[in-house]
XYZ file of C-alpha atoms in Angstrom:
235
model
C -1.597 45.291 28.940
C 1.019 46.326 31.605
C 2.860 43.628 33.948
C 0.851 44.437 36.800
C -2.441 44.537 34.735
C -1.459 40.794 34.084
C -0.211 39.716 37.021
C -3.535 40.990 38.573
C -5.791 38.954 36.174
C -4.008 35.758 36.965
C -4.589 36.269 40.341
C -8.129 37.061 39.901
C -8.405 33.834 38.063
C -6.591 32.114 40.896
C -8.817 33.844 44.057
C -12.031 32.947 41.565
C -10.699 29.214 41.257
C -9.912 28.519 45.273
C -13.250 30.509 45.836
C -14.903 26.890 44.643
C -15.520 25.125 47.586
C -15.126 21.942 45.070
C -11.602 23.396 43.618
C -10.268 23.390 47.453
C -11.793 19.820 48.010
C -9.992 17.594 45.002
C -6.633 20.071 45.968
C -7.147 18.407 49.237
C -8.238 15.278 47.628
C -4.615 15.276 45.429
C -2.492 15.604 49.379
C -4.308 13.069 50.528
C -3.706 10.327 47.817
C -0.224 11.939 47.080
C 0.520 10.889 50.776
C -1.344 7.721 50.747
C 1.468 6.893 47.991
C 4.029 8.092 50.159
C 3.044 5.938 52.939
C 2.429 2.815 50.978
C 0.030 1.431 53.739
C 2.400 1.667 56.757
C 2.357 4.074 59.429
C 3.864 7.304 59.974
C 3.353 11.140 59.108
C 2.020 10.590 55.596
C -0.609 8.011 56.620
C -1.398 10.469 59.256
C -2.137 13.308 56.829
C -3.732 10.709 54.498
C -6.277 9.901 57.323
C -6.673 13.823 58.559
C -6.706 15.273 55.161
C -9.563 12.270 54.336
C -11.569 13.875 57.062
C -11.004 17.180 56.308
C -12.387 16.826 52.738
C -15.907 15.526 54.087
C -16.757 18.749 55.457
C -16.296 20.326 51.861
C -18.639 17.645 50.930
C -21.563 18.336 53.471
C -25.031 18.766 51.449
C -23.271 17.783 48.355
C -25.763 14.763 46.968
C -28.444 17.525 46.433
C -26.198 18.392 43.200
C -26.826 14.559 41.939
C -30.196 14.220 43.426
C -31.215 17.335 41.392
C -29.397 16.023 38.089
C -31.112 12.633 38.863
C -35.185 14.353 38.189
C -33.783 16.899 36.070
C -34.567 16.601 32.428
C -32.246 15.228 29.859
C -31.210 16.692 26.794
C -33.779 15.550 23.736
C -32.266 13.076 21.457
C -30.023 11.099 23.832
C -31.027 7.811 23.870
C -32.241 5.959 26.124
C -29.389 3.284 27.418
C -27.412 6.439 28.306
C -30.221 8.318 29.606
C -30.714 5.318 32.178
C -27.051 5.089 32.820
C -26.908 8.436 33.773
C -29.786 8.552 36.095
C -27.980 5.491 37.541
C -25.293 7.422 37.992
C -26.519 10.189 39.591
C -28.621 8.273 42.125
C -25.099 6.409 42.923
C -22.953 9.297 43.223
C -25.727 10.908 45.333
C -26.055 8.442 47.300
C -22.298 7.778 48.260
C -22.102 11.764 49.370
C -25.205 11.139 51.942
C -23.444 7.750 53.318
C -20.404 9.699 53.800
C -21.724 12.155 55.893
C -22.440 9.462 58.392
C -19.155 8.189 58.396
C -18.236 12.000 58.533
C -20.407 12.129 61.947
C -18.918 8.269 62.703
C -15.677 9.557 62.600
C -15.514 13.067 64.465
C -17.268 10.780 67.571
C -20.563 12.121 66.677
C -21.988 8.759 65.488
C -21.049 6.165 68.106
C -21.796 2.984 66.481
C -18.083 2.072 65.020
C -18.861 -1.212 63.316
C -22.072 0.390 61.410
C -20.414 3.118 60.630
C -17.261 0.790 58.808
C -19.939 -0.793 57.097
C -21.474 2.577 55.721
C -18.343 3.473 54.737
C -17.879 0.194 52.343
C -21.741 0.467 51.196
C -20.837 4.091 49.899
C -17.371 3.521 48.418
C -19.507 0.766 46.547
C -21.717 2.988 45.370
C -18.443 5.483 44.445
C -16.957 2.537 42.310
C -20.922 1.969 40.826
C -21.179 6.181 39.678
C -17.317 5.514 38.375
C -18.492 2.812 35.890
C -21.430 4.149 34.957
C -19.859 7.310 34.059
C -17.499 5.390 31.890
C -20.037 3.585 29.982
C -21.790 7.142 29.576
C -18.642 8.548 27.939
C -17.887 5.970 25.960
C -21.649 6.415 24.990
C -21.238 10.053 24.024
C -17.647 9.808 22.516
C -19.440 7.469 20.145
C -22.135 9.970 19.171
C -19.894 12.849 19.059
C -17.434 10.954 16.700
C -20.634 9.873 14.323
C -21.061 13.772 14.608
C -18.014 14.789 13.369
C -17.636 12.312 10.504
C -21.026 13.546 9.385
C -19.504 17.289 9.840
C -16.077 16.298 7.655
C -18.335 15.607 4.883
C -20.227 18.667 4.909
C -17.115 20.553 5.036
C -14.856 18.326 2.318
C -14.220 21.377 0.427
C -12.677 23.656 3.250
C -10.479 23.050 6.371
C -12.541 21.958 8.998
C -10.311 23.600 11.632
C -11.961 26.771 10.203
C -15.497 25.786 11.649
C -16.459 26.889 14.786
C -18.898 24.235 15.508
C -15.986 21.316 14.396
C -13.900 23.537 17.159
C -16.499 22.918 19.348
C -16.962 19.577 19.045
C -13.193 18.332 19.069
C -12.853 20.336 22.020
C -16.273 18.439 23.485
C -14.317 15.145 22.352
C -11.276 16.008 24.468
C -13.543 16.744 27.273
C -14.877 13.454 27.338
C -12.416 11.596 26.493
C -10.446 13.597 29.903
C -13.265 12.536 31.725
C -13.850 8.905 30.592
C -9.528 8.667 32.054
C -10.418 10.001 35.139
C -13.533 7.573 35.528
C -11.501 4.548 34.877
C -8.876 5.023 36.847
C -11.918 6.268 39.940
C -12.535 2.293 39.514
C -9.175 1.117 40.079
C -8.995 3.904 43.189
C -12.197 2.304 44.568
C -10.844 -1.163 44.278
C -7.989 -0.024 46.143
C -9.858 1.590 48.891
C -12.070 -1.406 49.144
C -9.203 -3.708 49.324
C -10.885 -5.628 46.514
C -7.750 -6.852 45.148
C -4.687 -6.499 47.937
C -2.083 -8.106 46.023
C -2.569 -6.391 42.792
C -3.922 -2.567 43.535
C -1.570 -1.874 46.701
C -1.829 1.515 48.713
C 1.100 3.037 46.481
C -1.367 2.225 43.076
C -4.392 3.357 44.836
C -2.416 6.458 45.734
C -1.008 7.279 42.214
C -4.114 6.464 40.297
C -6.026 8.479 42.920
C -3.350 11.569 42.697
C -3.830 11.553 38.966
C -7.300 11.729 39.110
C -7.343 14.303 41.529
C -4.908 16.208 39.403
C -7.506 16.076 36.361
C -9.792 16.768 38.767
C -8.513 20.162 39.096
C -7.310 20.684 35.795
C -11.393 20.252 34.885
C -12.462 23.296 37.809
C -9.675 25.916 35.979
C -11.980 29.402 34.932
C -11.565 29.699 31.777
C -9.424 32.567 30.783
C -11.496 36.108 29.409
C -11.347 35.983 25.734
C -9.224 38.567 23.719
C -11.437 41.238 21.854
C -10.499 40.628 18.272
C -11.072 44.146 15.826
């Protein structure tokens, strides 16, 4: 493959990645806690692009709790049981409903929505049901790391006698296993974020942690939307 042949597949890759509405929001999502961590809590030009960007990102997130409210009365996979199954209907109907709150404090904010003080307290209800999705998610990794581990002991055995690297389904599963373990990262720190935002514990999770944690996350967050790249024809 020629330079240009390459350099015109990574920018494919890059136009299909910023083509995702969601890709654009958490890049968004990573300025606005990477200048909320600037700022520290005091004013100035990065609290100012902390609170624009903030409003910015709720237009990318217009219509979004359909996504959850559709996972929430779609069927699970058979087999999972049920603890998990419950926790991730809760989270669903948590994560769907904090996306319909925020449009309110979307409409609250642009002047739409006139009622200030109700729409403040909208804004708490959904970050509370942000932080409630965040932990439920956690518990549902830690759920499925669990299973997948059992899993893959259960595989090793089966495969004692050659090198398990070799096995396209233990591939698949380690690689599963990094996913969620990624993800279950990302959720704990979301509750640490949410505490910050909430102002849940001042003294301890200032505006700088809230900031970092929520830049890191954000950074995952896009590291988890990358295409993945076309697979090499092997003769």
């Amino acid at each position: 493959m020629s330079t240009l042949d390459a350099t015109r597949a990574e920018l494919a890759l890059i136009v299909l990645y910023l083509n995702k509405a969601e890709a654009r929001d958490k890049i968004c999502r990573a300025i606005q806690y990477g200048s909320k961590f600037i700022s520290n809590g005091k004013p100035g030009t990065a609290q100012n692009v902390d609170k624009s960007t903030s409003l910015a990102r709720k237009v990318f997130r217009l219509f979004k709790f359909v996504n959850d409210l559709h996972g929430l009365i779609s069927p699970v996979p058979q087999g999972t049981p049920l603890p998990l199954v419950l926790l991730g209907k809760s989270k669903n109907a948590l994560l769907s409903t904090f996306l319909f709150l925020d449009q309110i404090v979307w409409l609250g904010r642009t002047g739409i929505y006139k009622n200030k003080e109700r729409t403040e307290l909208i804004g708490r209800i959904s970050l509370f049901c942000w932080m409630g999705s965040s932990f439920c998610t956690t518990l549902v990794e830690l759920g499925e790391l669990g299973r997948l581990s059992k899993s893959m002991k259960n595989l090793e055995k089966n495969l004692k006698n050659s090198d398990k690297y070799q096995s396209e389904e233990y591939r698949a599963k380690l690689q599963k296993s990094n996913e969620r373990t990624l993800a279950l990262v990302k959720a704990g720190m979301d509750i640490v974020v949410a505490v910050g935002l909430l102002q849940l514990a001042p003294k301890k999770v200032t505006p700088r942690v809230t900031g970092a944690l929520g830049f890191a996350t954000s950074l995952i967050s896009c590291y988890q939307l990358l295409p993945s790249p076309p697979k090499s024809k092997v003769n």
